XYZ file of C-alpha atoms in Angstrom:
550
model
C -0.426 -0.357 0.256
C 1.577 3.208 -0.966
C -0.376 5.596 0.883
C -0.203 5.452 4.924
C -3.116 3.942 6.487
C -5.289 1.024 5.954
C -7.794 1.968 3.243
C -10.957 1.194 3.957
C -13.714 1.693 1.578
C -17.424 1.879 2.805
C -20.311 1.882 -0.570
C -23.547 3.426 1.666
C -26.822 3.772 0.802
C -28.213 5.638 3.825
C -27.949 2.875 6.286
C -25.250 2.296 9.042
C -22.026 0.791 8.745
C -20.429 -0.445 11.732
C -16.846 -0.866 11.350
C -15.240 -2.995 14.345
C -12.061 -1.577 14.878
C -11.916 -1.079 18.131
C -12.726 -2.862 22.378
C -12.931 -1.561 25.452
C -14.179 0.204 27.725
C -15.321 3.570 26.916
C -13.851 6.295 24.687
C -13.053 10.082 24.484
C -13.668 12.394 21.014
C -13.020 15.505 20.373
C -15.637 17.345 19.430
C -15.602 19.367 16.164
C -13.742 22.297 16.875
C -11.177 20.470 19.202
C -11.508 22.873 21.903
C -13.080 19.764 24.804
C -13.985 16.810 24.670
C -16.853 14.577 25.229
C -16.392 11.980 27.951
C -17.695 8.597 27.200
C -20.925 8.402 29.598
C -23.530 5.234 29.687
C -20.268 2.752 29.214
C -19.276 -0.122 32.268
C -22.659 -0.640 34.687
C -22.618 -3.979 32.918
C -23.505 -2.608 29.626
C -21.208 -3.543 27.832
C -21.944 -1.972 24.600
C -23.856 1.301 25.424
C -21.002 3.324 24.439
C -21.498 7.173 23.799
C -24.397 8.428 21.441
C -23.733 11.876 20.249
C -25.964 14.722 21.652
C -25.525 16.015 18.088
C -23.992 14.642 15.091
C -20.786 14.932 14.020
C -20.151 15.971 10.417
C -16.803 15.040 8.841
C -15.271 16.810 6.147
C -12.908 14.646 3.762
C -9.261 15.280 4.657
C -10.693 15.908 8.848
C -9.309 13.789 11.255
C -10.309 12.221 14.317
C -9.286 11.225 17.301
C -10.442 8.645 19.738
C -8.812 7.293 23.224
C -9.633 4.389 25.000
C -10.437 5.005 28.540
C -8.161 2.332 29.233
C -5.071 4.162 27.808
C -4.954 2.300 24.124
C -4.721 4.158 21.760
C -4.830 7.337 20.073
C -6.204 5.883 17.303
C -7.558 8.124 14.853
C -8.328 8.106 11.691
C -9.745 10.264 9.166
C -12.971 11.186 5.699
C -10.717 11.136 2.557
C -14.009 11.308 0.651
C -17.402 11.674 1.756
C -18.843 14.082 3.201
C -19.733 11.640 6.467
C -21.110 11.902 9.806
C -20.554 10.235 12.992
C -23.538 9.230 14.430
C -22.808 7.295 17.719
C -19.483 5.261 18.502
C -19.795 1.922 21.421
C -17.922 0.169 23.071
C -16.557 -1.983 19.904
C -18.044 -0.222 17.125
C -18.710 3.223 15.121
C -22.086 4.227 13.278
C -21.333 6.307 10.186
C -24.040 7.551 8.007
C -23.444 8.636 4.474
C -24.523 12.617 5.420
C -26.570 13.489 1.939
C -29.136 10.545 2.144
C -30.552 11.434 -1.515
C -26.911 10.459 -3.077
C -27.250 6.997 -4.227
C -23.999 4.847 -3.906
C -22.240 7.366 -1.347
C -18.864 6.268 -0.890
C -17.011 6.892 2.005
C -13.522 6.278 2.164
C -11.958 5.536 5.345
C -7.857 6.252 6.578
C -6.950 4.284 9.858
C -3.704 4.651 11.055
C -0.742 2.141 12.106
C -1.391 1.689 15.172
C -4.694 0.013 14.037
C -2.866 -1.264 10.632
C -0.931 -3.440 12.975
C -4.411 -5.521 13.915
C -6.803 -5.383 11.159
C -5.606 -7.678 7.679
C -4.021 -6.726 4.885
C -6.917 -4.503 3.266
C -10.386 -6.838 4.457
C -13.124 -4.137 5.908
C -14.298 -6.078 9.250
C -18.173 -4.952 9.611
C -19.518 -5.994 13.160
C -22.796 -7.330 14.553
C -23.778 -8.120 17.747
C -26.061 -11.089 19.452
C -27.778 -7.905 20.920
C -28.836 -6.702 16.855
C -30.842 -9.531 16.930
C -32.904 -9.160 19.544
C -31.605 -12.365 20.831
C -29.448 -13.417 23.417
C -25.598 -13.155 24.533
C -23.176 -16.089 24.990
C -22.015 -18.365 23.203
C -25.562 -20.144 22.233
C -25.609 -17.192 19.736
C -24.843 -18.272 16.335
C -23.852 -21.460 17.032
C -25.218 -23.262 14.153
C -24.539 -20.835 10.585
C -25.080 -21.679 7.145
C -25.371 -20.355 3.992
C -28.551 -21.232 2.376
C -29.648 -19.619 -1.333
C -29.083 -15.966 -0.929
C -29.086 -16.005 2.240
C -27.217 -16.591 5.543
C -28.980 -18.170 8.670
C -27.902 -17.782 11.975
C -29.693 -19.423 14.863
C -29.938 -18.221 18.570
C -30.798 -20.607 21.851
C -32.065 -20.294 25.329
C -33.467 -22.852 27.986
C -35.232 -20.288 29.688
C -36.908 -18.432 28.044
C -38.417 -19.184 24.935
C -36.430 -17.211 22.305
C -35.270 -20.031 20.497
C -35.191 -18.520 16.156
C -33.372 -18.497 12.927
C -32.101 -15.022 11.698
C -32.298 -14.565 8.280
C -29.345 -12.146 7.097
C -30.482 -10.672 3.236
C -27.438 -8.723 1.653
C -29.431 -5.196 -0.371
C -27.169 -2.702 -2.054
C -24.432 -4.388 -1.065
C -25.852 -4.063 2.522
C -26.167 -6.953 5.006
C -29.687 -6.471 6.878
C -31.380 -8.996 9.518
C -34.732 -9.142 7.688
C -36.151 -11.678 8.398
C -36.648 -13.904 12.049
C -38.034 -17.770 12.178
C -39.938 -19.249 16.161
C -41.692 -21.737 16.744
C -45.503 -22.473 15.881
C -47.016 -23.536 19.096
C -49.820 -25.430 18.047
C -51.421 -27.739 21.055
C -51.882 -30.523 22.231
C -49.522 -31.000 20.877
C -46.786 -28.361 21.230
C -46.599 -26.615 25.140
C -43.340 -24.752 25.229
C -43.152 -24.327 29.327
C -40.387 -25.743 29.481
C -37.451 -25.534 27.424
C -36.594 -24.229 23.702
C -34.584 -25.219 21.725
C -35.480 -24.261 19.138
C -32.716 -24.093 16.016
C -30.391 -25.905 17.830
C -30.625 -27.691 14.228
C -31.707 -26.843 10.829
C -31.032 -27.211 7.414
C -32.749 -25.942 4.121
C -32.563 -27.402 0.316
C -34.523 -25.692 -2.616
C -37.705 -24.710 -0.872
C -37.430 -26.811 1.509
C -36.198 -25.958 5.134
C -36.333 -28.093 8.593
C -35.150 -26.259 12.385
C -34.986 -28.981 14.650
C -36.139 -28.641 18.845
C -34.428 -31.402 20.725
C -35.897 -30.464 24.202
C -39.226 -29.541 23.133
C -41.913 -31.776 25.793
C -44.521 -33.429 23.214
C -47.596 -35.395 23.688
C -46.255 -39.796 24.307
C -45.945 -42.549 26.160
C -44.842 -43.671 29.661
C -43.854 -47.228 30.772
C -46.600 -48.229 32.563
C -48.728 -44.351 33.586
C -50.627 -44.827 29.692
C -50.041 -40.969 27.655
C -48.846 -37.865 28.258
C -46.439 -35.694 27.774
C -42.639 -36.370 27.699
C -40.299 -34.110 28.499
C -37.101 -33.219 25.951
C -38.688 -35.812 23.424
C -38.152 -33.349 21.142
C -39.711 -32.564 17.572
C -38.944 -30.926 13.851
C -40.740 -27.844 11.697
C -40.386 -28.104 7.554
C -41.484 -24.788 6.268
C -41.867 -24.172 2.125
C -40.505 -21.174 0.739
C -43.124 -19.278 -0.535
C -42.195 -19.089 -4.527
C -43.814 -15.481 -5.114
C -42.837 -13.548 -1.427
C -40.087 -15.545 -0.947
C -41.440 -16.468 3.161
C -41.525 -19.590 4.734
C -44.314 -20.657 5.711
C -45.252 -23.777 8.065
C -46.427 -26.922 6.196
C -45.723 -29.809 8.667
C -44.761 -31.150 12.349
C -41.949 -34.243 11.865
C -41.994 -36.340 15.533
C -41.058 -40.169 16.289
C -43.844 -42.334 16.418
C -45.975 -41.405 20.081
C -45.554 -44.593 21.421
C -42.141 -45.072 20.956
C -41.247 -41.307 22.852
C -39.886 -41.648 25.787
C -38.234 -38.777 28.179
C -34.815 -37.614 27.113
C -35.213 -38.746 23.780
C -33.698 -35.502 22.074
C -35.594 -35.770 18.349
C -33.783 -34.004 16.377
C -30.322 -33.506 17.102
C -29.218 -33.169 13.703
C -30.962 -32.370 11.272
C -30.925 -32.982 6.755
C -33.103 -32.463 4.028
C -33.095 -32.519 0.542
C -35.493 -32.286 -2.423
C -36.176 -36.060 -2.034
C -35.984 -37.031 2.183
C -35.466 -35.364 5.407
C -33.211 -37.408 8.069
C -33.286 -36.609 11.887
C -31.492 -38.086 14.713
C -32.606 -38.680 17.792
C -29.360 -38.694 20.194
C -30.626 -39.345 24.275
C -28.785 -38.147 26.677
C -28.465 -40.856 29.091
C -28.711 -44.018 26.690
C -30.360 -47.845 27.698
C -30.140 -50.071 25.018
C -32.210 -52.439 27.666
C -34.967 -49.875 27.118
C -34.341 -49.648 23.931
C -33.985 -45.846 24.365
C -31.130 -45.816 22.351
C -29.828 -43.410 19.396
C -31.241 -43.663 16.161
C -32.082 -41.532 12.410
C -35.730 -41.129 11.597
C -35.842 -40.751 7.294
C -38.796 -39.041 6.159
C -39.813 -39.020 2.342
C -41.794 -36.195 1.169
C -44.891 -36.693 -1.190
C -46.244 -33.958 -2.975
C -45.884 -31.271 0.363
C -46.484 -33.967 2.899
C -43.760 -35.738 4.866
C -43.908 -39.430 6.095
C -42.236 -41.627 8.116
C -40.294 -44.079 5.086
C -37.089 -45.860 7.916
C -35.888 -46.305 10.332
C -31.959 -46.845 11.419
C -29.811 -47.930 14.258
C -26.547 -49.428 15.263
C -27.828 -49.781 19.031
C -25.387 -52.952 19.438
C -22.075 -50.890 18.195
C -22.661 -48.054 18.088
C -23.982 -44.987 20.605
C -25.180 -41.393 20.098
C -25.702 -42.773 16.139
C -26.806 -40.054 14.678
C -24.627 -36.982 16.348
C -24.185 -35.229 12.802
C -25.866 -35.707 9.931
C -24.724 -34.667 6.445
C -26.647 -35.767 3.277
C -23.995 -36.103 0.111
C -26.503 -36.761 -2.560
C -28.898 -38.728 -1.859
C -26.053 -41.071 0.552
C -26.428 -40.072 3.984
C -23.391 -39.786 5.733
C -24.211 -40.637 9.849
C -21.575 -39.835 13.198
C -21.589 -41.911 16.034
C -19.402 -43.221 18.823
C -17.917 -46.893 18.159
C -19.608 -49.202 21.293
C -16.729 -50.364 23.933
C -16.957 -54.165 23.821
C -17.890 -55.882 27.196
C -14.274 -57.286 28.415
C -12.247 -54.464 27.352
C -10.470 -52.618 29.546
C -9.283 -49.220 27.136
C -12.483 -47.929 26.073
C -13.208 -47.830 22.199
C -15.654 -44.949 21.856
C -13.891 -43.890 18.325
C -15.857 -41.991 16.482
C -16.972 -43.792 12.989
C -18.782 -42.444 10.066
C -21.171 -44.291 8.606
C -22.243 -44.211 4.615
C -26.012 -45.416 4.192
C -26.990 -45.694 0.378
C -30.417 -45.767 -1.081
C -30.681 -49.346 -2.725
C -33.420 -48.608 -5.506
C -33.891 -52.131 -5.957
C -35.585 -52.851 -1.970
C -36.006 -49.388 -1.765
C -34.458 -49.082 1.100
C -31.375 -47.191 2.648
C -28.995 -49.568 3.202
C -25.286 -49.290 5.076
C -23.047 -48.996 2.244
C -19.582 -48.738 4.090
C -17.543 -46.927 7.109
C -14.420 -45.585 7.862
C -13.442 -45.359 11.871
C -11.689 -42.504 12.403
C -9.681 -44.029 15.662
C -9.699 -40.831 17.756
C -12.041 -40.275 21.201
C -15.182 -37.905 20.860
C -13.156 -35.176 22.084
C -11.009 -34.514 19.419
C -14.088 -33.219 17.323
C -13.809 -35.226 14.915
C -16.338 -34.658 11.978
C -18.481 -31.928 14.999
C -19.137 -30.774 11.238
C -19.036 -31.777 7.764
C -19.089 -29.641 4.601
C -18.681 -30.206 0.823
C -16.630 -28.619 -1.778
C -14.420 -29.101 -4.582
C -16.057 -32.874 -4.881
C -15.240 -33.632 -1.365
C -16.829 -33.640 2.167
C -14.261 -32.055 4.629
C -14.653 -33.577 7.734
C -13.568 -31.106 11.302
C -11.305 -32.108 13.952
C -9.937 -28.891 15.773
C -9.301 -31.110 19.257
C -7.350 -33.463 16.582
C -3.507 -35.136 18.308
C -1.131 -33.176 15.292
C 0.437 -36.971 15.932
C -2.386 -37.996 14.200
C -1.679 -35.272 11.419
C 1.786 -34.984 10.814
C 4.843 -36.609 10.202
C 7.667 -37.328 13.084
C 9.830 -35.228 11.094
C 6.808 -32.349 11.534
C 6.599 -32.883 15.140
C 10.438 -32.025 15.994
C 10.964 -30.593 19.438
C 6.972 -30.869 20.393
C 5.645 -33.448 22.486
C 3.221 -35.514 20.744
C 0.822 -36.402 23.183
C 0.047 -32.878 24.166
C -0.448 -31.257 21.167
C -3.893 -30.789 19.497
C -2.977 -27.689 17.308
C -6.306 -29.790 15.351
C -6.850 -30.815 11.743
C -9.906 -31.391 8.864
C -10.051 -34.732 6.459
C -11.390 -34.780 3.138
C -13.879 -37.543 1.888
C -14.379 -38.651 -1.172
C -17.513 -41.449 -2.809
C -17.224 -43.432 -5.033
C -19.361 -46.501 -5.904
C -17.398 -48.372 -3.254
C -18.382 -45.954 -0.543
C -16.663 -43.358 1.059
C -13.054 -43.174 1.636
C -10.423 -41.011 3.106
C -8.674 -38.586 0.425
C -6.615 -36.418 2.764
C -5.559 -35.278 6.064
C -4.126 -31.855 6.389
C -2.880 -31.029 10.248
C -2.544 -27.732 11.818
C 1.001 -25.892 11.650
C 2.284 -25.574 15.002
C 4.713 -23.941 14.105
C 2.737 -21.322 12.206
C -0.055 -20.940 14.436
C 2.481 -21.043 17.706
C 0.045 -22.867 20.032
C -0.496 -26.348 21.045
C -4.185 -25.732 20.732
C -5.185 -23.530 18.348
C -7.673 -25.838 17.973
C -7.460 -25.361 13.968
C -10.259 -27.032 12.106
C -12.751 -26.616 14.618
C -15.190 -24.932 12.086
C -14.950 -25.235 8.324
C -16.852 -23.376 4.764
C -16.850 -23.930 1.351
C -17.449 -22.721 -1.665
C -16.754 -23.424 -4.988
C -12.798 -23.645 -4.783
C -12.672 -21.942 -1.629
C -12.067 -23.440 1.464
C -12.306 -20.993 5.376
C -10.713 -22.866 8.168
C -11.134 -21.727 11.802
C -8.327 -21.942 15.083
C -10.137 -20.164 17.595
C -7.758 -21.702 20.290
C -10.514 -23.197 22.404
C -8.925 -24.266 25.744
C -6.347 -22.069 25.637
C -6.518 -19.799 28.448
C -3.018 -16.851 27.877
C -3.779 -13.960 26.284
C -1.475 -15.114 23.229
C -4.384 -16.470 21.227
C -7.316 -15.414 20.232
C -8.366 -16.847 16.916
C -7.316 -17.105 13.185
C -9.241 -17.759 10.054
C -7.253 -19.010 6.961
C -8.125 -18.702 3.734
C -7.598 -21.327 1.264
C -7.828 -21.868 -2.661
C -8.425 -25.548 -3.620
C -6.684 -26.344 -6.455
C -7.371 -29.248 -9.102
C -4.275 -31.340 -8.240
C -6.060 -31.742 -4.852
C -3.814 -29.175 -2.958
C -4.227 -25.415 -1.238
C -3.001 -22.301 -1.695
C -3.612 -20.099 1.682
C -4.567 -16.560 0.155
C -5.132 -14.666 3.292
C -5.167 -15.678 7.590
C -7.241 -12.885 9.594
C -6.962 -12.280 13.240
C -9.468 -9.769 15.186
C -8.699 -5.825 15.500
C -7.547 -5.316 19.869
C -8.967 -9.174 20.536
C -9.419 -9.914 23.675
C -7.731 -12.506 25.242
C -10.944 -14.573 25.183
C -12.485 -13.601 22.643
C -12.143 -17.066 20.570
C -12.285 -15.476 16.512
C -13.738 -18.441 14.596
C -15.984 -20.211 17.026
C -18.542 -20.734 13.983
C -18.439 -19.045 10.167
C -19.222 -19.304 6.740
C -18.678 -18.667 3.613
C -21.039 -16.410 1.542
C -19.641 -15.213 -1.806
C -16.146 -12.599 -1.589
C -18.236 -12.104 2.173
C -17.282 -14.269 5.057
C -19.266 -14.690 8.624
C -16.772 -15.128 11.663
C -18.651 -15.684 14.760
C -16.534 -14.820 18.243
C -17.602 -17.123 21.519
C -17.890 -16.290 24.446
C -18.844 -12.281 23.411
C -21.152 -14.049 20.244
C -19.920 -10.867 18.111
C -20.969 -12.209 14.206
C -18.253 -10.118 11.704
C -18.419 -9.576 8.128
C -15.462 -9.469 6.588
C -15.374 -8.510 3.089
C -12.508 -10.702 0.911
C -12.793 -8.591 -2.287
C -9.394 -7.177 -2.222
C -7.989 -10.789 -1.276
C -9.166 -12.868 -3.714
C -9.407 -9.740 -6.085
C -5.247 -9.382 -5.417
C -5.385 -13.402 -5.570
C -6.641 -13.913 -9.655
C -4.035 -11.762 -10.977
């Protein structure tokens, strides 16, 4: 870059844009005449995002500089408007709200230049725009954004809670190059089957394909059976809701509830732990908190077939004699269904097996059933995070392994100087699907030397689109302040290798941000969530992608 400072270009059409440049407890802003200081008001007292609302908007002319000093002494941070004009309307603890000064001018462009003090913590010409969970009228904390997906031309983000009945799915859509939470889906209340009187885990799982959307609520109480007591409401038995999109309005309309057959429902069944849907099939798993083979209370996967607009239970899959947590995660690959399960410890075996398997079920058109084609045993324990997430790109299914010991993924030469038994740098696996079934295609370990942390959790979450793959390393379980989280963007090459395009870290991140706890790619945009503070960042990748294409 030839100009001092990071140049960020923002296209505004009378809509607020938030710049995630700072993260401290309050700021002091010089007023327009520079004679006095405007102190932060309202910051503190538990209000983490209150900050300053200016008594009057601050007009910034081209070339004018504004300096912000953090109340903890960090800074000063200076930025200036290179072109405009622009108006600063509010300064928060974690963002600045800027508007184009003339709302009648279409495609108003405001260019903001930030000094090197901020540039040092920013990421190579990448604009980071931030939302917080409060912007979605949701809850604060880790339960915001646990599931993030790109579905069609929208980004879907969930929020769940166990005490306020506010589980929902937020739909973000881009209008005129700006993202907005334009629609929210909440659980329908349908008596007498649905009571919502204890928990609402609606949106714990969801998936969409074409005009169909399925949303899971595994802790919903529904009408079922109890041994010796006849029928009554069962707790945490679960249900899934199916919606269809209106082709004219684009709205999602409720179509049907699906659940396990009533006489098989029991307390703690947790139907809809994971859900998947395509144009023909819906797969819904039930993974109880405490499996009991003697009572036939075991994990299963229920397959529903669509006939017209009605979904009917077609087949139930189970592996109760060999696996527990069968269906902890599901992934359709065409009409193939991949099921994550934990291998059951054989009787008399001292060392627990409890390693994770991927089982491939393929539809047999001659028998008209799904049958087990083959399986892959990872040899990894459940705490490795193997297959906590699966995503498709470039003819492969990539499987996360954020807690993988590097000894499972790296050669001896790469492990020189490290303790292979304690390092959990993480990694990911790539699988391909052939006539024979699921086959391991690649295994990539976290670069311990580059990341510099033994618990970087590389591969904890991934998102793929086209030939791009985003991989997070949110440093889960690492407590020192030197590890704040990183997201890597790769281009997948035709020979199966990858090329790193950029690594992204949050400017001025705190030690507990865990940047990259979840993410999703959408075209030239990356959505990234932090862990404990439940903040969502929208990262513009256009500068990186366009420069890499040259």
